[in-house]
PDB file of C-alpha atoms and ligand atoms in Angstrom:
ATOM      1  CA  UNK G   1    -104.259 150.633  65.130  1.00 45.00           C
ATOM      2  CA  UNK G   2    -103.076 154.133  63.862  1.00 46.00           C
ATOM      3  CA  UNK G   3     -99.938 153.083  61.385  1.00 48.00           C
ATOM      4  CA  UNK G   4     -97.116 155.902  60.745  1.00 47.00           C
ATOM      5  CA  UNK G   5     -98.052 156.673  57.675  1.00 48.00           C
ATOM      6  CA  UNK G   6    -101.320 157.975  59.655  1.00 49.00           C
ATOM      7  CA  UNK G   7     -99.688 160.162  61.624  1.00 49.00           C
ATOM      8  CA  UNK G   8     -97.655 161.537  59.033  1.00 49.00           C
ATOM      9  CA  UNK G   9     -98.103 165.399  57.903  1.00 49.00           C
ATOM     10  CA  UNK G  10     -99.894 164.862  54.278  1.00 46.00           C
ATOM     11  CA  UNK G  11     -98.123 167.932  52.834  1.00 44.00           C
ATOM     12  CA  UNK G  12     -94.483 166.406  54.016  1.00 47.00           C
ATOM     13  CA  UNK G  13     -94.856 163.873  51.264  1.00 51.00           C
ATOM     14  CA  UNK G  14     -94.455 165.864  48.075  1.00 46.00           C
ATOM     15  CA  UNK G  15     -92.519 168.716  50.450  1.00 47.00           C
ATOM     16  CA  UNK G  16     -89.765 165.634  51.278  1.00 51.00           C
ATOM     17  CA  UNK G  17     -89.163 164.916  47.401  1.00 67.00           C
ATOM     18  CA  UNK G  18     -87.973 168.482  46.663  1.00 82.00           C
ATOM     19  CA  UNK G  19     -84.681 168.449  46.934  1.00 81.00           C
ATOM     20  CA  UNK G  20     -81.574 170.801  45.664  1.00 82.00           C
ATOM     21  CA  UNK G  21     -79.726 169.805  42.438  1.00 85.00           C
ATOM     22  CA  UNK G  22     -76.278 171.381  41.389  1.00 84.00           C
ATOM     23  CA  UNK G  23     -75.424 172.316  38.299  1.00 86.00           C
ATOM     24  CA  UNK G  24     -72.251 174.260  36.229  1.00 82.00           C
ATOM     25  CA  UNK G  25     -73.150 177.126  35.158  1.00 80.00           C
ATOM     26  CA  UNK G  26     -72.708 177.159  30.956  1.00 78.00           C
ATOM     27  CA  UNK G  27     -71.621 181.201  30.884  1.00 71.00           C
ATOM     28  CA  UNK G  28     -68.875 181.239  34.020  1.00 68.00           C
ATOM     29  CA  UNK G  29     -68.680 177.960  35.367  1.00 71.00           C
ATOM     30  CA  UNK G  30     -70.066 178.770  38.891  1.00 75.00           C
ATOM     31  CA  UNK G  31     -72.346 176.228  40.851  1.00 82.00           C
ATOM     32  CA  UNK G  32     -75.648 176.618  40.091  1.00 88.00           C
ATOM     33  CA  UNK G  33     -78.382 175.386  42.782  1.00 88.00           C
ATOM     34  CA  UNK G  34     -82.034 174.514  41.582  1.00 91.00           C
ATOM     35  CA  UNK G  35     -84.387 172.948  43.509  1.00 89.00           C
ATOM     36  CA  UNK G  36     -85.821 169.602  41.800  1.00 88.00           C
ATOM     37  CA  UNK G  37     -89.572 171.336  41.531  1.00 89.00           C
ATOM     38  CA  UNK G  38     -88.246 174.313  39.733  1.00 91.00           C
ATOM     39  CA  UNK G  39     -87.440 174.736  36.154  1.00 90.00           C
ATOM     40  CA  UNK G  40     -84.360 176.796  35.587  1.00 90.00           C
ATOM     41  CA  UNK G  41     -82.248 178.452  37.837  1.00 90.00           C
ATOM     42  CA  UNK G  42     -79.953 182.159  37.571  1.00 88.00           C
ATOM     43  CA  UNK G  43     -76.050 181.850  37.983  1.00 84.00           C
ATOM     44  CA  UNK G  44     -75.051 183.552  41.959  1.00 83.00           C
ATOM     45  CA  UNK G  45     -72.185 184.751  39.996  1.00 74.00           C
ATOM     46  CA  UNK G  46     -72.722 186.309  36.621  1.00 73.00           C
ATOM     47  CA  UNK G  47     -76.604 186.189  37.075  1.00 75.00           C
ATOM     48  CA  UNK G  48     -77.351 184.534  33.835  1.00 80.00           C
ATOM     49  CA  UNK G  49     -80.520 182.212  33.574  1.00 84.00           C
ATOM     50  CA  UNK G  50     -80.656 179.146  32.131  1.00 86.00           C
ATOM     51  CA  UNK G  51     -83.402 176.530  32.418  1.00 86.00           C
ATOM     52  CA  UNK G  52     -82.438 173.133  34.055  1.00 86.00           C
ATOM     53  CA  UNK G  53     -83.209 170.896  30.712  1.00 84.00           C
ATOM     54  CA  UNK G  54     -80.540 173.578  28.824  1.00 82.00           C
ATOM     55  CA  UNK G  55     -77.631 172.701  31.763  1.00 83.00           C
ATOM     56  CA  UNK G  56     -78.665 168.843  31.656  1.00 80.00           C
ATOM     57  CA  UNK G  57     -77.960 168.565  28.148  1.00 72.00           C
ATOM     58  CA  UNK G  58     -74.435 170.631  28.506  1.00 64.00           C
ATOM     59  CA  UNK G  59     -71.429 168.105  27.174  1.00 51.00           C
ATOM     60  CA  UNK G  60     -69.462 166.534  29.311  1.00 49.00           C
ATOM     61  CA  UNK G  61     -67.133 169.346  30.524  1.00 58.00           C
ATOM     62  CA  UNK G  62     -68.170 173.012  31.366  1.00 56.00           C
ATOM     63  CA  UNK G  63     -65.734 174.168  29.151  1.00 57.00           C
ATOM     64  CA  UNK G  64     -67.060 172.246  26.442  1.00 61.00           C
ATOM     65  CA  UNK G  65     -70.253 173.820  27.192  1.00 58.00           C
ATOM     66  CA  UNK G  66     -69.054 177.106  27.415  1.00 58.00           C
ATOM     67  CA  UNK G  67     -67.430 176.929  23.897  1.00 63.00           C
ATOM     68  CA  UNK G  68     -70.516 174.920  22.290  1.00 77.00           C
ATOM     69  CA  UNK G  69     -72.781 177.663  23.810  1.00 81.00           C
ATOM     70  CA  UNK G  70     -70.821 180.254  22.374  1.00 83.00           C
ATOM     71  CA  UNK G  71     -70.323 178.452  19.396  1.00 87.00           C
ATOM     72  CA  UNK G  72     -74.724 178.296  18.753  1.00 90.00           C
ATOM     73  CA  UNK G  73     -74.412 181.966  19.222  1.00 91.00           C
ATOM     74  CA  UNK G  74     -71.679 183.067  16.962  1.00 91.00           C
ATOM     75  CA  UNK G  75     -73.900 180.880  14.555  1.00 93.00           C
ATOM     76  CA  UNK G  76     -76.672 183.389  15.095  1.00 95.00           C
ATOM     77  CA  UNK G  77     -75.137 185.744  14.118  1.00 95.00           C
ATOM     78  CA  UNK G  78     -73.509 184.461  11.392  1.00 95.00           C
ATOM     79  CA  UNK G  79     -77.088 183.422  10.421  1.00 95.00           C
ATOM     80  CA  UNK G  80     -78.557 186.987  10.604  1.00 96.00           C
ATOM     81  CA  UNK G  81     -75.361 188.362   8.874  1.00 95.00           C
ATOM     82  CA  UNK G  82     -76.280 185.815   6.088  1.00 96.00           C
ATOM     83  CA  UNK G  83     -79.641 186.370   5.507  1.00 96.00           C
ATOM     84  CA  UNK G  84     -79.595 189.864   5.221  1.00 96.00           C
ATOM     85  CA  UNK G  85     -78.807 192.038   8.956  1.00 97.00           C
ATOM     86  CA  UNK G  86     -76.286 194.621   8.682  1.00 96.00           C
ATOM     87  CA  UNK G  87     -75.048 193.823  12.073  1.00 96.00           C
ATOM     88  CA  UNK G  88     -75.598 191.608  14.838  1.00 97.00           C
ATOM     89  CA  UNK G  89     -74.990 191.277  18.074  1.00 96.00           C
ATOM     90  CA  UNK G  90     -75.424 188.881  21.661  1.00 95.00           C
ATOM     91  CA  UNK G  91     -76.448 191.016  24.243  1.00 95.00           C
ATOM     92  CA  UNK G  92     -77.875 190.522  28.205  1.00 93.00           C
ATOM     93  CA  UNK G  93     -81.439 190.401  28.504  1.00 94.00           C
ATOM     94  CA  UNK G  94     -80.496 192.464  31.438  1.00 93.00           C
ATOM     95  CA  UNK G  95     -79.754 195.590  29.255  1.00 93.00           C
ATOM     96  CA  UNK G  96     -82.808 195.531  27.968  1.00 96.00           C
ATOM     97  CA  UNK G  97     -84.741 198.571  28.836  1.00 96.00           C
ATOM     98  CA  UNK G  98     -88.817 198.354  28.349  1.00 96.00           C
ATOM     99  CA  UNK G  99     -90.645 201.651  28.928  1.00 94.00           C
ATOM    100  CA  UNK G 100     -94.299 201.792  30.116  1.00 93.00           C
ATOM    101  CA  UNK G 101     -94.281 205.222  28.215  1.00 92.00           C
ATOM    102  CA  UNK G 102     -92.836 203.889  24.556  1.00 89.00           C
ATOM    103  CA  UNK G 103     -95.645 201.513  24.519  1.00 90.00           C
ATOM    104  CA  UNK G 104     -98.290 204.023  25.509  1.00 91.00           C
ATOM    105  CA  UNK G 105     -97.977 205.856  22.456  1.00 88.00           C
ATOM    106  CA  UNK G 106     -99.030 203.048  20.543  1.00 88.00           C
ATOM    107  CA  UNK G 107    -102.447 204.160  21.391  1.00 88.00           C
ATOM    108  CA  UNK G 108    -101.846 207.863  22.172  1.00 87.00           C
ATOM    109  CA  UNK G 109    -100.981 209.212  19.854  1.00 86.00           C
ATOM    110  CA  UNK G 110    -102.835 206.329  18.263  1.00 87.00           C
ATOM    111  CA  UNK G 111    -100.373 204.905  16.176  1.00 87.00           C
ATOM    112  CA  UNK G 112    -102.435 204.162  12.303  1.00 87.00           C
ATOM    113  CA  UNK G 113    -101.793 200.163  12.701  1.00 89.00           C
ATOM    114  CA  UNK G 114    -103.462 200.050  16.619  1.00 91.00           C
ATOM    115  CA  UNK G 115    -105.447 197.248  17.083  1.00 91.00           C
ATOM    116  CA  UNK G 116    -105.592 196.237  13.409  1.00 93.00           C
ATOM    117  CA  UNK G 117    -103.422 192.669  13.768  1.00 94.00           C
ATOM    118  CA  UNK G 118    -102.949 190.209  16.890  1.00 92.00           C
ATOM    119  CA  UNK G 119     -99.230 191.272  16.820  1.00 91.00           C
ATOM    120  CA  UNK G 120    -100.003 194.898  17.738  1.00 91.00           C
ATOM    121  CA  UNK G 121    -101.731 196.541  20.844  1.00 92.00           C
ATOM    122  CA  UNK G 122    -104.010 196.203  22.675  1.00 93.00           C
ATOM    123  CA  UNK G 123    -104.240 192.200  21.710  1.00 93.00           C
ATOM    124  CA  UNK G 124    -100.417 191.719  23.371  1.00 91.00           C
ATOM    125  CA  UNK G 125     -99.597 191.738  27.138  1.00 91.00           C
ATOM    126  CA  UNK G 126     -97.546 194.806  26.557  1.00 93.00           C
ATOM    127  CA  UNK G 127     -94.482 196.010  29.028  1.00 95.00           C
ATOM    128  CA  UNK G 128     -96.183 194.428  32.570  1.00 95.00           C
ATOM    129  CA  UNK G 129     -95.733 190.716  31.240  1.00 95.00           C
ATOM    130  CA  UNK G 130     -93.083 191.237  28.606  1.00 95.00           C
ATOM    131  CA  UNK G 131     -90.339 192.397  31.825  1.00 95.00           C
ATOM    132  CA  UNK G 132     -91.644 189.439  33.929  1.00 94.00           C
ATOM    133  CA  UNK G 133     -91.366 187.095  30.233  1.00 92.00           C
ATOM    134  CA  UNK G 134     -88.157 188.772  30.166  1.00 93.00           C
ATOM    135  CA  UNK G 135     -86.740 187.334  33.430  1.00 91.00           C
ATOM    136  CA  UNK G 136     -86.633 183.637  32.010  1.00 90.00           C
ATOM    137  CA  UNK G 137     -83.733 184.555  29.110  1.00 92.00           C
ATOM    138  CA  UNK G 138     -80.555 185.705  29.260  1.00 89.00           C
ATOM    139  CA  UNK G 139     -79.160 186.468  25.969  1.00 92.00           C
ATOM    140  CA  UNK G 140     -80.602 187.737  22.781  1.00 96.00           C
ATOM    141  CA  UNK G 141     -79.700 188.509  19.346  1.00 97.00           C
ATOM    142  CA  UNK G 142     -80.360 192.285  18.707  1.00 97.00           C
ATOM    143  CA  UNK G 143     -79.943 192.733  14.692  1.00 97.00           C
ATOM    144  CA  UNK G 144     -80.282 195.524  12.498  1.00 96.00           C
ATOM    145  CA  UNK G 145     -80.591 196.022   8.678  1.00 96.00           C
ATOM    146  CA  UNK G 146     -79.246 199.849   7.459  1.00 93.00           C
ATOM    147  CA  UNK G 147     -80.836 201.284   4.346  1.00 93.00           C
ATOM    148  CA  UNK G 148     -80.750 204.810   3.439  1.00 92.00           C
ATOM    149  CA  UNK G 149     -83.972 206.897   4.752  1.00 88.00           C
ATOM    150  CA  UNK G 150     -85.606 207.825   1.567  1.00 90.00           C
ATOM    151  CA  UNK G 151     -86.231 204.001   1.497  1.00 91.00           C
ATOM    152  CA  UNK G 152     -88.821 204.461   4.497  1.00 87.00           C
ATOM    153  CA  UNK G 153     -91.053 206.354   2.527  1.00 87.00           C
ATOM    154  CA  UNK G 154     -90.865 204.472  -0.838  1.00 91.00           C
ATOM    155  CA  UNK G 155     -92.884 201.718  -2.137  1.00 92.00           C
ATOM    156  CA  UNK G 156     -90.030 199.215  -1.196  1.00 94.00           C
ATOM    157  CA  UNK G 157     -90.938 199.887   2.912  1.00 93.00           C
ATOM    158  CA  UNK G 158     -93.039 197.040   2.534  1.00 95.00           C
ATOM    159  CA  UNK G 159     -90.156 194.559   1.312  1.00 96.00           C
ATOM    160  CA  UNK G 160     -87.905 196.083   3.611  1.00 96.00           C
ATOM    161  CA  UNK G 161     -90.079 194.934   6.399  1.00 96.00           C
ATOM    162  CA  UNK G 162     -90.829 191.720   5.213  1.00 96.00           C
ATOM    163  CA  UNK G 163     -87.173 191.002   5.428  1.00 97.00           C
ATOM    164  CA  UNK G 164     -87.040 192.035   9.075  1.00 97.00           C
ATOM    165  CA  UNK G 165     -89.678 189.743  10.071  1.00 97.00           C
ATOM    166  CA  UNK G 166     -88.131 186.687   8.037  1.00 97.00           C
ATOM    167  CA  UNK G 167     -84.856 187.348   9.841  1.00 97.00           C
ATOM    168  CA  UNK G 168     -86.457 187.393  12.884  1.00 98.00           C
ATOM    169  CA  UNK G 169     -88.174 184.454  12.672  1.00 97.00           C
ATOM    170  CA  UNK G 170     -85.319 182.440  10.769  1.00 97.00           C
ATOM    171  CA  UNK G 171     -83.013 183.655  13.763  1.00 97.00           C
ATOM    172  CA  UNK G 172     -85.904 182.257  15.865  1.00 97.00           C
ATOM    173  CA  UNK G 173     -85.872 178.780  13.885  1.00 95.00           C
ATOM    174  CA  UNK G 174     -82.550 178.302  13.949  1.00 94.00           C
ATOM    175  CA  UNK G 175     -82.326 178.945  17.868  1.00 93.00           C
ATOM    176  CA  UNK G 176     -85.135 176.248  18.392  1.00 92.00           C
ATOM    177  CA  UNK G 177     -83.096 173.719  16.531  1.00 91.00           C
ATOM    178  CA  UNK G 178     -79.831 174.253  18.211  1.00 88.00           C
ATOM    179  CA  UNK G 179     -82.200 173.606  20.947  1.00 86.00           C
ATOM    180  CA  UNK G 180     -83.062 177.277  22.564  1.00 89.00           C
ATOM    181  CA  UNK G 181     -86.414 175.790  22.734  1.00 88.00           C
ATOM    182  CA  UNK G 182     -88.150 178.891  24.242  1.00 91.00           C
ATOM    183  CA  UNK G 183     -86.641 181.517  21.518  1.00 95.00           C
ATOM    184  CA  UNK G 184     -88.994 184.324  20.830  1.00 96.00           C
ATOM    185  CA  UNK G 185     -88.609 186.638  17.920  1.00 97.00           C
ATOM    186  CA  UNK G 186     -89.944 190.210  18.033  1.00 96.00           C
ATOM    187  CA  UNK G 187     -89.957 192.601  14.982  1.00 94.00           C
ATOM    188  CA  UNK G 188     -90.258 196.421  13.972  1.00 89.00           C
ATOM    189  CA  UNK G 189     -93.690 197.431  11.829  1.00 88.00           C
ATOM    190  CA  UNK G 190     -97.009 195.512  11.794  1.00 92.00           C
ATOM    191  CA  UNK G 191     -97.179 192.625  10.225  1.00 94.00           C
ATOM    192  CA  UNK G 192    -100.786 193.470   8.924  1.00 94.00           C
ATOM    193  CA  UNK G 193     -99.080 196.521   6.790  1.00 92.00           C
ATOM    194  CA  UNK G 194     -96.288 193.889   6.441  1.00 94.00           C
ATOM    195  CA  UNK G 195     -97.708 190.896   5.151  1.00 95.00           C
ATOM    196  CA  UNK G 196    -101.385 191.179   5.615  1.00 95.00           C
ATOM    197  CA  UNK G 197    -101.949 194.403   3.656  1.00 94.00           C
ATOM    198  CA  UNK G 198    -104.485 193.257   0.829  1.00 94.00           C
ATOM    199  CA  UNK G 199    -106.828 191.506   2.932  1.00 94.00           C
ATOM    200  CA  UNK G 200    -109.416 193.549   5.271  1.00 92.00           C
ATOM    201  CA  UNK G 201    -108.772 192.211   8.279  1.00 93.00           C
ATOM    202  CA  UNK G 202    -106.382 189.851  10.788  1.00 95.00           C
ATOM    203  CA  UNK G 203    -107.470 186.577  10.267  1.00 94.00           C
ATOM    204  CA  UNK G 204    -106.252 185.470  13.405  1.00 92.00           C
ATOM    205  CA  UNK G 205    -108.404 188.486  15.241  1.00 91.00           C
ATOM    206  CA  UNK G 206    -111.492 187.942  13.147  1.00 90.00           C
ATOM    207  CA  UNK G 207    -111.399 184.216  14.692  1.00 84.00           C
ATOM    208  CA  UNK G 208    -111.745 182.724  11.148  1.00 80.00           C
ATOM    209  CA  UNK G 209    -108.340 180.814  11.714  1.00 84.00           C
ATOM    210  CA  UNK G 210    -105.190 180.997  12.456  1.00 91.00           C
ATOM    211  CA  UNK G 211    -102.579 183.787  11.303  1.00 94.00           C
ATOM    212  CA  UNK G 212    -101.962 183.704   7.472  1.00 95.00           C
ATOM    213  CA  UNK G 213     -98.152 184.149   8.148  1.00 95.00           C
ATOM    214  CA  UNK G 214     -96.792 182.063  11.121  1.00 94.00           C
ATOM    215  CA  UNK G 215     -93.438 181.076   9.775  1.00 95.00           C
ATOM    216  CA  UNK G 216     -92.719 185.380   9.389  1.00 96.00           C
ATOM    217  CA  UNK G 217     -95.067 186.838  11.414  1.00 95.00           C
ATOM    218  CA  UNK G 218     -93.505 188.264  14.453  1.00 95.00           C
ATOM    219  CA  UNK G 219     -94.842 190.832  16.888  1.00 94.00           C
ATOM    220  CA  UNK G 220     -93.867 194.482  17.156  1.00 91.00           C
ATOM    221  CA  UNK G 221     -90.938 195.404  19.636  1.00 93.00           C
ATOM    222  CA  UNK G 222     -93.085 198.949  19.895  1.00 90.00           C
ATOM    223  CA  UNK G 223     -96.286 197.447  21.658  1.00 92.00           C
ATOM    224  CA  UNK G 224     -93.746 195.955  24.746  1.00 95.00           C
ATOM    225  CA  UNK G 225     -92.048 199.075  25.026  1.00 94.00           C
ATOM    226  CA  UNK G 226     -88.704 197.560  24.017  1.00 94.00           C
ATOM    227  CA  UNK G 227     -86.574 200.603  23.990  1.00 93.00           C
ATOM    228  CA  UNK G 228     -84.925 200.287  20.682  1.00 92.00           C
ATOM    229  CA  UNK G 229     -82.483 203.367  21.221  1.00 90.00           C
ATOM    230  CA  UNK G 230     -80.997 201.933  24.447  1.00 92.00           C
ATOM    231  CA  UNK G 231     -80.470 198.731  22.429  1.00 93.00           C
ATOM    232  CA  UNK G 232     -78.640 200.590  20.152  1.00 92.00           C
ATOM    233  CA  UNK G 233     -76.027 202.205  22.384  1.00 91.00           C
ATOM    234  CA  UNK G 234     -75.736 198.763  24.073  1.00 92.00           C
ATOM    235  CA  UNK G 235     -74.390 197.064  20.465  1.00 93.00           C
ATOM    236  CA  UNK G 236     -72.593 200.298  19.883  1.00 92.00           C
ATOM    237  CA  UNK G 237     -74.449 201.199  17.044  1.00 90.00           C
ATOM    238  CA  UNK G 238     -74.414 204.542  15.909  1.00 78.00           C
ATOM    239  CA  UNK G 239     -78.410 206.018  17.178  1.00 70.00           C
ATOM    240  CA  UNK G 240     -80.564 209.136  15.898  1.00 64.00           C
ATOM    241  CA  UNK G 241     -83.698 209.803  16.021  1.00 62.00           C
ATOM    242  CA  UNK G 242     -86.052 206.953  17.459  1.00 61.00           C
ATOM    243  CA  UNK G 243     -89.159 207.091  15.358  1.00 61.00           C
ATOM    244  CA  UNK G 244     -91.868 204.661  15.731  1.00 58.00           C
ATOM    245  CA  UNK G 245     -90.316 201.626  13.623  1.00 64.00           C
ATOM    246  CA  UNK G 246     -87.141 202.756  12.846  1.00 63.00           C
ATOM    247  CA  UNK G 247     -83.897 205.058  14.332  1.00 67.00           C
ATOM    248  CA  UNK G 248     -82.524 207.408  11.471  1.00 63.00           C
ATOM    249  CA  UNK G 249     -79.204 209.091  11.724  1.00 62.00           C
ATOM    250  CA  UNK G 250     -77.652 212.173  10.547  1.00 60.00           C
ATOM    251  CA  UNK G 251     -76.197 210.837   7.515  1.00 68.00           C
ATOM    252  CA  UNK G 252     -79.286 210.209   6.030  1.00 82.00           C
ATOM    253  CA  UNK G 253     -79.644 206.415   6.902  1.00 86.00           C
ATOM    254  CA  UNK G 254     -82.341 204.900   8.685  1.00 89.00           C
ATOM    255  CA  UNK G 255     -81.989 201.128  10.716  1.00 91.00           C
ATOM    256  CA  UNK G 256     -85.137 199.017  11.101  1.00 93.00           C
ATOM    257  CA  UNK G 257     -84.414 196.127  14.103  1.00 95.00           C
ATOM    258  CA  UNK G 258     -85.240 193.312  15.739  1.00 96.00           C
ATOM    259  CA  UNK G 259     -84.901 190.768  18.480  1.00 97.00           C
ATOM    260  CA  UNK G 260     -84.639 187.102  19.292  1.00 98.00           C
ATOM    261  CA  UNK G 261     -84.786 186.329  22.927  1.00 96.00           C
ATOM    262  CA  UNK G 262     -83.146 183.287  23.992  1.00 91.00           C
ATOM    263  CA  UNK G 263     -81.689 181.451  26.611  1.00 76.00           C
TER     264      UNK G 263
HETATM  265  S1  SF4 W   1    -103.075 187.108  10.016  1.00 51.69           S
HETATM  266 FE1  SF4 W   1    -101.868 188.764   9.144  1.00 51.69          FE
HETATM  267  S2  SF4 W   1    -102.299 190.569  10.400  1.00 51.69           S
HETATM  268 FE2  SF4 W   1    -102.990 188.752  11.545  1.00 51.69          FE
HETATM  269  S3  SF4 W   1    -101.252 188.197  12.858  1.00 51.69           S
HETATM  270 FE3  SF4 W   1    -101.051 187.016  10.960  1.00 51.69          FE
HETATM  271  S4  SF4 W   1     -99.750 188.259   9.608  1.00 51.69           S
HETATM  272 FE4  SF4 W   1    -100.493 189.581  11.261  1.00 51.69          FE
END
């Protein structure tokens, strides 16, 4: 005897579980619908992302989420400011401008750190995966340390960039632990000229181990084509010329940058 469970479709089963779930969004306080097999949802409204875990964990009122959310990224930036940035700033992933072309001259002209770390083309996904990476945040901390130009071509470049990368990854840290789980810090320079500069070769590329420098590491915003000049006018920044790690300005002071994508 055929039971129903015979005649059933067998794709209707898992197909029947899905299900939409609603949820307040933490930046405006619009409904958010996500369907119970997907993983984060974008606000109708303001258009912000957020992944379902990050609006399950929200406190018990949406203002209270609103103000706790803003509250982890004043922190940020109070972090940044503390450890050494010049400025900070929350701005939209949205604004964020990558350029095919910007990370094209990474190899042509062939910038003198290509290929020589697994931070630095052509060993990163470059601007196809980083815009479709992109699409999962929807808020970052752009940051910025000012020094005046002659200190690009000194001895203390190296230190300078060191710094960039450690604020980029302690922004990074701290995110994670407010619970930003996904954060991802980018830096300006190589981090083989940057930390690895003694020892022949990437130790992470030669597949000997792992990277030497995980907890500063970060990979170049250059390689993505992260157009650094258009995140400049976004924070309102005073721009100049957009060299390869760097933007100088007329009154003889150069910026070095970075950026911490989050939720
Ligand atoms: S081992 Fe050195 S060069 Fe390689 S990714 Fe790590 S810091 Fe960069």
């Amino acid at each position: 005897m055929t039971s129903t469970n015979d005649l059933r479709c067998p794709g209707s089963d898992p197909l029947s579980r899905v299900v939409p779930e609603l949820f307040q969004c933490l930046a405006c306080n619009e409904e958010i619908e996500i369907w119970t097999d997907e993983v984060g949802g974008r606000c109708p409204s303001c258009k912000t992302y957020f992944k379902k875990i990050q609006l399950s964990n929200a406190t018990t009122t949406p203002q209270n989420a609103l103000n706790s959310y803003d509250a982890k990224l004043k922190q940020l930036i109070q972090n940044a400011q503390g450890s050494g940035a010049t400025e900070a700033a929350i701005i939209s992933t949205r604004v964020i401008v990558v350029d095919d072309d910007l990370a094209d001259k990474c190899r042509e002209p062939r910038c003198e750190n290509y290929g020589l770390s697994r931070s630095c083309p052509p060993h990163i996904s470059g601007p196809t995966v980083f815009k479709e990476h992109l699409e999962e945040f929807s808020q970052a901390v752009f940051f910025k340390i000012d020094v005046p130009s002659e200190i690009l071509y000194s001895s203390e470049r190296r230190e300078l960039f060191q710094l960039l990368h450690e604020i980029a990854a302690g922004i990074e840290k701290s995110a994670i632990e407010m619970g930003f789980a996904h954060a991802q810090a980018y830096a300006g320079g190589s981090c083989k000229k940057v930390f690895c500069y003694d020892y022949p070769e990437c130790l992470a590329l030669a597949g000997e181990g792992e990277c030497r420098n995980p907890g500063y590491a970060r990979p170049s915003m250059s390689g993505f084509g992260i157009n650094v000049a258009k995140l400049f006018e976004t924070a309102g920044w005073n721009t100049g010329t957009n060299t390869h790690d760097a933007v100088s300005t007329a009154n003889k002071t150069a910026s070095v940058c970075g950026l911490v994508l989050i939720y």
